[in-house]
Amino acid sequence: VRVRQDASHVIIQWSDGPLTVEVPETIRSLRIKMKGGNIQVKEIGCQMNLKTLGGNLDIRDIQQDIHAKTMGGQVKLTLSQGWKGNGHAHTMGGDITLSIPDGVSTKVKAVTMGGKVKTEADSRILESKQSFPGKSKVKIQVGEESDSLIVLKTMGGDINVRRIQHESD
């Protein structure tokens, strides 16, 4: 492991299998970039920017703003009970699943090329467009009116928005 710090970042370089990193609660922003690996993040209370080339993203208990991107992987996002942020998730060639705990409200904008948008949550469709060739754009409100917005985009995959009883579901 190589660890270095510049003026405002701690940089960890690692290329030998899984790596577990614990982040102190005082961190305000976390950025992770991977080449060909999965990223799994749980219970991080700061803003996150996560990117991987050729891996899956599994982000649980999201509390603040998030930007997540993968090229060729699945994206699983689970909001925390105290969610108050905005989010963006993008994948090329994978599905996206957004899990929202009961009682949490947010707007969701879902865009897919060649896939379907499915909602299992208590949602109200605000906008729905289908265009050629196979592009679907759906904007929904999940729960009560909210200023929070999550944008989900996939090329060649499905988007599933669902409610969960507990954050561990």
mmCIF file of C-alpha atoms in Angstrom:
data_model
loop_
_atom_site.group_PDB
_atom_site.id
_atom_site.type_symbol
_atom_site.label_atom_id
_atom_site.label_comp_id
_atom_site.label_asym_id
_atom_site.label_seq_id
_atom_site.Cartn_x
_atom_site.Cartn_y
_atom_site.Cartn_z
ATOM 1 C CA VAL A 1 0.000 0.000 0.000
ATOM 2 C CA ARG A 2 1.237 3.484 -0.853
ATOM 3 C CA VAL A 3 -0.303 6.306 1.158
ATOM 4 C CA ARG A 4 0.505 9.959 0.566
ATOM 5 C CA GLN A 5 -1.109 13.280 1.338
ATOM 6 C CA ASP A 6 -1.249 16.519 -0.599
ATOM 7 C CA ALA A 7 -2.685 19.835 0.587
ATOM 8 C CA SER A 8 -6.261 18.553 0.851
ATOM 9 C CA HIS A 9 -6.298 14.801 0.032
ATOM 10 C CA VAL A 10 -5.053 11.488 1.345
ATOM 11 C CA ILE A 11 -4.181 9.276 -1.635
ATOM 12 C CA ILE A 12 -4.062 5.496 -1.297
ATOM 13 C CA GLN A 13 -2.601 3.421 -4.123
ATOM 14 C CA TRP A 14 -3.332 -0.296 -4.087
ATOM 15 C CA SER A 15 -3.390 -2.936 -6.810
ATOM 16 C CA ASP A 16 -3.404 -6.295 -5.041
ATOM 17 C CA GLY A 17 -6.960 -7.505 -4.346
ATOM 18 C CA PRO A 18 -9.558 -6.289 -1.843
ATOM 19 C CA LEU A 19 -8.692 -3.410 0.450
ATOM 20 C CA THR A 20 -10.638 -2.241 3.500
ATOM 21 C CA VAL A 21 -10.248 1.361 4.623
ATOM 22 C CA GLU A 22 -11.917 2.915 7.671
ATOM 23 C CA VAL A 23 -12.663 6.626 7.353
ATOM 24 C CA PRO A 24 -12.912 8.889 10.422
ATOM 25 C CA GLU A 25 -16.161 10.752 11.029
ATOM 26 C CA THR A 26 -14.371 14.098 10.637
ATOM 27 C CA ILE A 27 -13.900 13.565 6.873
ATOM 28 C CA ARG A 28 -16.141 15.925 4.847
ATOM 29 C CA SER A 29 -15.506 14.485 1.377
ATOM 30 C CA LEU A 30 -14.404 11.080 0.074
ATOM 31 C CA ARG A 31 -13.203 10.372 -3.479
ATOM 32 C CA ILE A 32 -12.317 6.862 -4.648
ATOM 33 C CA LYS A 33 -11.046 5.920 -8.124
ATOM 34 C CA MET A 34 -10.425 2.300 -9.133
ATOM 35 C CA LYS A 35 -9.195 0.630 -12.295
ATOM 36 C CA GLY A 36 -10.929 -2.709 -12.734
ATOM 37 C CA GLY A 37 -12.268 -3.332 -9.248
ATOM 38 C CA ASN A 38 -15.451 -3.227 -7.211
ATOM 39 C CA ILE A 39 -16.135 -0.482 -4.679
ATOM 40 C CA GLN A 40 -18.213 -1.212 -1.589
ATOM 41 C CA VAL A 41 -18.907 1.636 0.840
ATOM 42 C CA LYS A 42 -21.003 1.482 3.989
ATOM 43 C CA GLU A 43 -22.011 4.075 6.590
ATOM 44 C CA ILE A 44 -19.901 6.972 5.328
ATOM 45 C CA GLY A 45 -21.415 10.251 6.551
ATOM 46 C CA CYS A 46 -19.723 12.606 4.077
ATOM 47 C CA GLN A 47 -20.041 13.586 0.419
ATOM 48 C CA MET A 48 -18.727 10.877 -1.908
ATOM 49 C CA ASN A 49 -17.354 10.734 -5.450
ATOM 50 C CA LEU A 50 -16.777 7.113 -6.508
ATOM 51 C CA LYS A 51 -15.525 5.902 -9.889
ATOM 52 C CA THR A 52 -14.434 2.507 -11.175
ATOM 53 C CA LEU A 53 -13.557 1.161 -14.600
ATOM 54 C CA GLY A 54 -14.954 -2.355 -14.951
ATOM 55 C CA GLY A 55 -16.343 -2.956 -11.468
ATOM 56 C CA ASN A 56 -19.540 -2.884 -9.456
ATOM 57 C CA LEU A 57 -20.551 -0.163 -6.993
ATOM 58 C CA ASP A 58 -22.372 -1.071 -3.773
ATOM 59 C CA ILE A 59 -23.002 2.000 -1.612
ATOM 60 C CA ARG A 60 -25.072 1.595 1.564
ATOM 61 C CA ASP A 61 -26.418 3.993 4.166
ATOM 62 C CA ILE A 62 -25.883 7.095 1.997
ATOM 63 C CA GLN A 63 -26.419 10.245 4.043
ATOM 64 C CA GLN A 64 -25.100 13.100 1.879
ATOM 65 C CA ASP A 65 -24.412 14.021 -1.739
ATOM 66 C CA ILE A 66 -23.007 11.250 -3.916
ATOM 67 C CA HIS A 67 -21.615 10.911 -7.421
ATOM 68 C CA ALA A 68 -21.020 7.305 -8.519
ATOM 69 C CA LYS A 69 -19.851 6.071 -11.927
ATOM 70 C CA THR A 70 -18.808 2.712 -13.364
ATOM 71 C CA MET A 71 -17.949 1.501 -16.821
ATOM 72 C CA GLY A 72 -19.332 -2.034 -17.185
ATOM 73 C CA GLY A 73 -20.704 -2.763 -13.739
ATOM 74 C CA GLN A 74 -23.838 -2.809 -11.598
ATOM 75 C CA VAL A 75 -24.732 0.051 -9.227
ATOM 76 C CA LYS A 76 -26.565 -0.561 -5.934
ATOM 77 C CA LEU A 77 -27.436 2.509 -3.863
ATOM 78 C CA THR A 78 -29.132 2.360 -0.461
ATOM 79 C CA LEU A 79 -30.135 5.635 1.180
ATOM 80 C CA SER A 80 -29.942 6.104 4.944
ATOM 81 C CA GLN A 81 -32.926 6.919 7.105
ATOM 82 C CA GLY A 82 -31.468 10.448 7.468
ATOM 83 C CA TRP A 83 -30.911 11.032 3.699
ATOM 84 C CA LYS A 84 -30.891 14.744 2.818
ATOM 85 C CA GLY A 85 -28.626 14.978 -0.221
ATOM 86 C CA ASN A 86 -28.528 14.870 -3.986
ATOM 87 C CA GLY A 87 -27.088 12.075 -6.045
ATOM 88 C CA HIS A 88 -25.955 10.973 -9.454
ATOM 89 C CA ALA A 89 -25.207 7.400 -10.551
ATOM 90 C CA HIS A 90 -24.121 6.353 -14.045
ATOM 91 C CA THR A 91 -23.187 2.993 -15.569
ATOM 92 C CA MET A 92 -22.358 1.740 -19.026
ATOM 93 C CA GLY A 93 -23.651 -1.815 -19.447
ATOM 94 C CA GLY A 94 -25.125 -2.484 -16.026
ATOM 95 C CA ASP A 95 -28.293 -2.245 -13.964
ATOM 96 C CA ILE A 96 -28.954 0.336 -11.240
ATOM 97 C CA THR A 97 -30.944 -0.429 -8.075
ATOM 98 C CA LEU A 98 -31.929 2.409 -5.732
ATOM 99 C CA SER A 99 -33.262 1.328 -2.323
ATOM 100 C CA ILE A 100 -35.113 3.947 -0.282
ATOM 101 C CA PRO A 101 -36.053 3.317 3.373
ATOM 102 C CA ASP A 102 -39.668 3.802 4.437
ATOM 103 C CA GLY A 103 -40.276 7.433 5.438
ATOM 104 C CA VAL A 104 -37.508 8.872 3.222
ATOM 105 C CA SER A 105 -38.572 11.158 0.348
ATOM 106 C CA THR A 106 -36.723 12.126 -2.832
ATOM 107 C CA LYS A 107 -37.227 12.884 -6.495
ATOM 108 C CA VAL A 108 -35.681 10.392 -8.915
ATOM 109 C CA LYS A 109 -34.815 11.034 -12.553
ATOM 110 C CA ALA A 110 -34.131 7.708 -14.312
ATOM 111 C CA VAL A 111 -32.749 7.519 -17.866
ATOM 112 C CA THR A 112 -31.960 4.274 -19.685
ATOM 113 C CA MET A 113 -30.963 3.349 -23.223
ATOM 114 C CA GLY A 114 -32.136 -0.179 -24.059
ATOM 115 C CA GLY A 115 -33.486 -0.976 -20.608
ATOM 116 C CA LYS A 116 -36.570 -0.522 -18.462
ATOM 117 C CA VAL A 117 -37.376 1.715 -15.501
ATOM 118 C CA LYS A 118 -39.207 -0.147 -12.734
ATOM 119 C CA THR A 119 -40.639 1.412 -9.589
ATOM 120 C CA GLU A 120 -41.736 -0.605 -6.574
ATOM 121 C CA ALA A 121 -41.802 2.409 -4.283
ATOM 122 C CA ASP A 122 -44.757 4.596 -3.263
ATOM 123 C CA SER A 123 -44.121 6.981 -6.100
ATOM 124 C CA ARG A 124 -45.878 9.538 -8.235
ATOM 125 C CA ILE A 125 -44.795 9.858 -11.876
ATOM 126 C CA LEU A 126 -43.973 13.493 -12.659
ATOM 127 C CA GLU A 127 -42.768 12.910 -16.216
ATOM 128 C CA SER A 128 -42.396 9.904 -18.536
ATOM 129 C CA LYS A 129 -40.928 9.931 -22.045
ATOM 130 C CA GLN A 130 -40.097 7.134 -24.457
ATOM 131 C CA SER A 131 -38.053 7.928 -27.537
ATOM 132 C CA PHE A 132 -36.232 6.118 -30.294
ATOM 133 C CA PRO A 133 -34.118 3.985 -30.128
ATOM 134 C CA GLY A 134 -35.206 2.534 -26.805
ATOM 135 C CA LYS A 135 -34.506 5.559 -24.626
ATOM 136 C CA SER A 136 -36.686 5.908 -21.532
ATOM 137 C CA LYS A 137 -36.748 8.921 -19.222
ATOM 138 C CA VAL A 138 -38.895 8.876 -16.088
ATOM 139 C CA LYS A 139 -39.045 11.451 -13.297
ATOM 140 C CA ILE A 140 -40.826 10.406 -10.123
ATOM 141 C CA GLN A 141 -41.464 11.650 -6.611
ATOM 142 C CA VAL A 142 -40.972 8.967 -3.967
ATOM 143 C CA GLY A 143 -42.794 9.740 -0.745
ATOM 144 C CA GLU A 144 -43.580 13.333 0.250
ATOM 145 C CA GLU A 145 -42.547 16.411 -1.763
ATOM 146 C CA SER A 146 -38.779 16.854 -1.492
ATOM 147 C CA ASP A 147 -35.952 19.095 -2.739
ATOM 148 C CA SER A 148 -33.653 16.059 -2.896
ATOM 149 C CA LEU A 149 -32.916 14.689 -6.405
ATOM 150 C CA ILE A 150 -31.172 11.506 -7.505
ATOM 151 C CA VAL A 151 -30.286 11.127 -11.210
ATOM 152 C CA LEU A 152 -29.766 7.551 -12.449
ATOM 153 C CA LYS A 153 -28.435 6.833 -15.957
ATOM 154 C CA THR A 154 -27.587 3.530 -17.640
ATOM 155 C CA MET A 155 -26.702 2.403 -21.138
ATOM 156 C CA GLY A 156 -27.956 -1.141 -21.748
ATOM 157 C CA GLY A 157 -29.321 -1.823 -18.286
ATOM 158 C CA ASP A 158 -32.485 -1.583 -16.192
ATOM 159 C CA ILE A 159 -33.205 0.844 -13.354
ATOM 160 C CA ASN A 160 -35.145 -0.368 -10.311
ATOM 161 C CA VAL A 161 -36.400 2.016 -7.586
ATOM 162 C CA ARG A 162 -37.695 0.221 -4.491
ATOM 163 C CA ARG A 163 -38.735 0.781 -0.883
ATOM 164 C CA ILE A 164 -37.099 -1.141 1.940
ATOM 165 C CA GLN A 165 -38.165 -1.769 5.538
ATOM 166 C CA HIS A 166 -34.662 -1.417 6.999
ATOM 167 C CA GLU A 167 -31.354 -0.169 5.600
ATOM 168 C CA SER A 168 -29.959 -3.724 5.717
ATOM 169 C CA ASP A 169 -32.643 -5.179 3.368
#
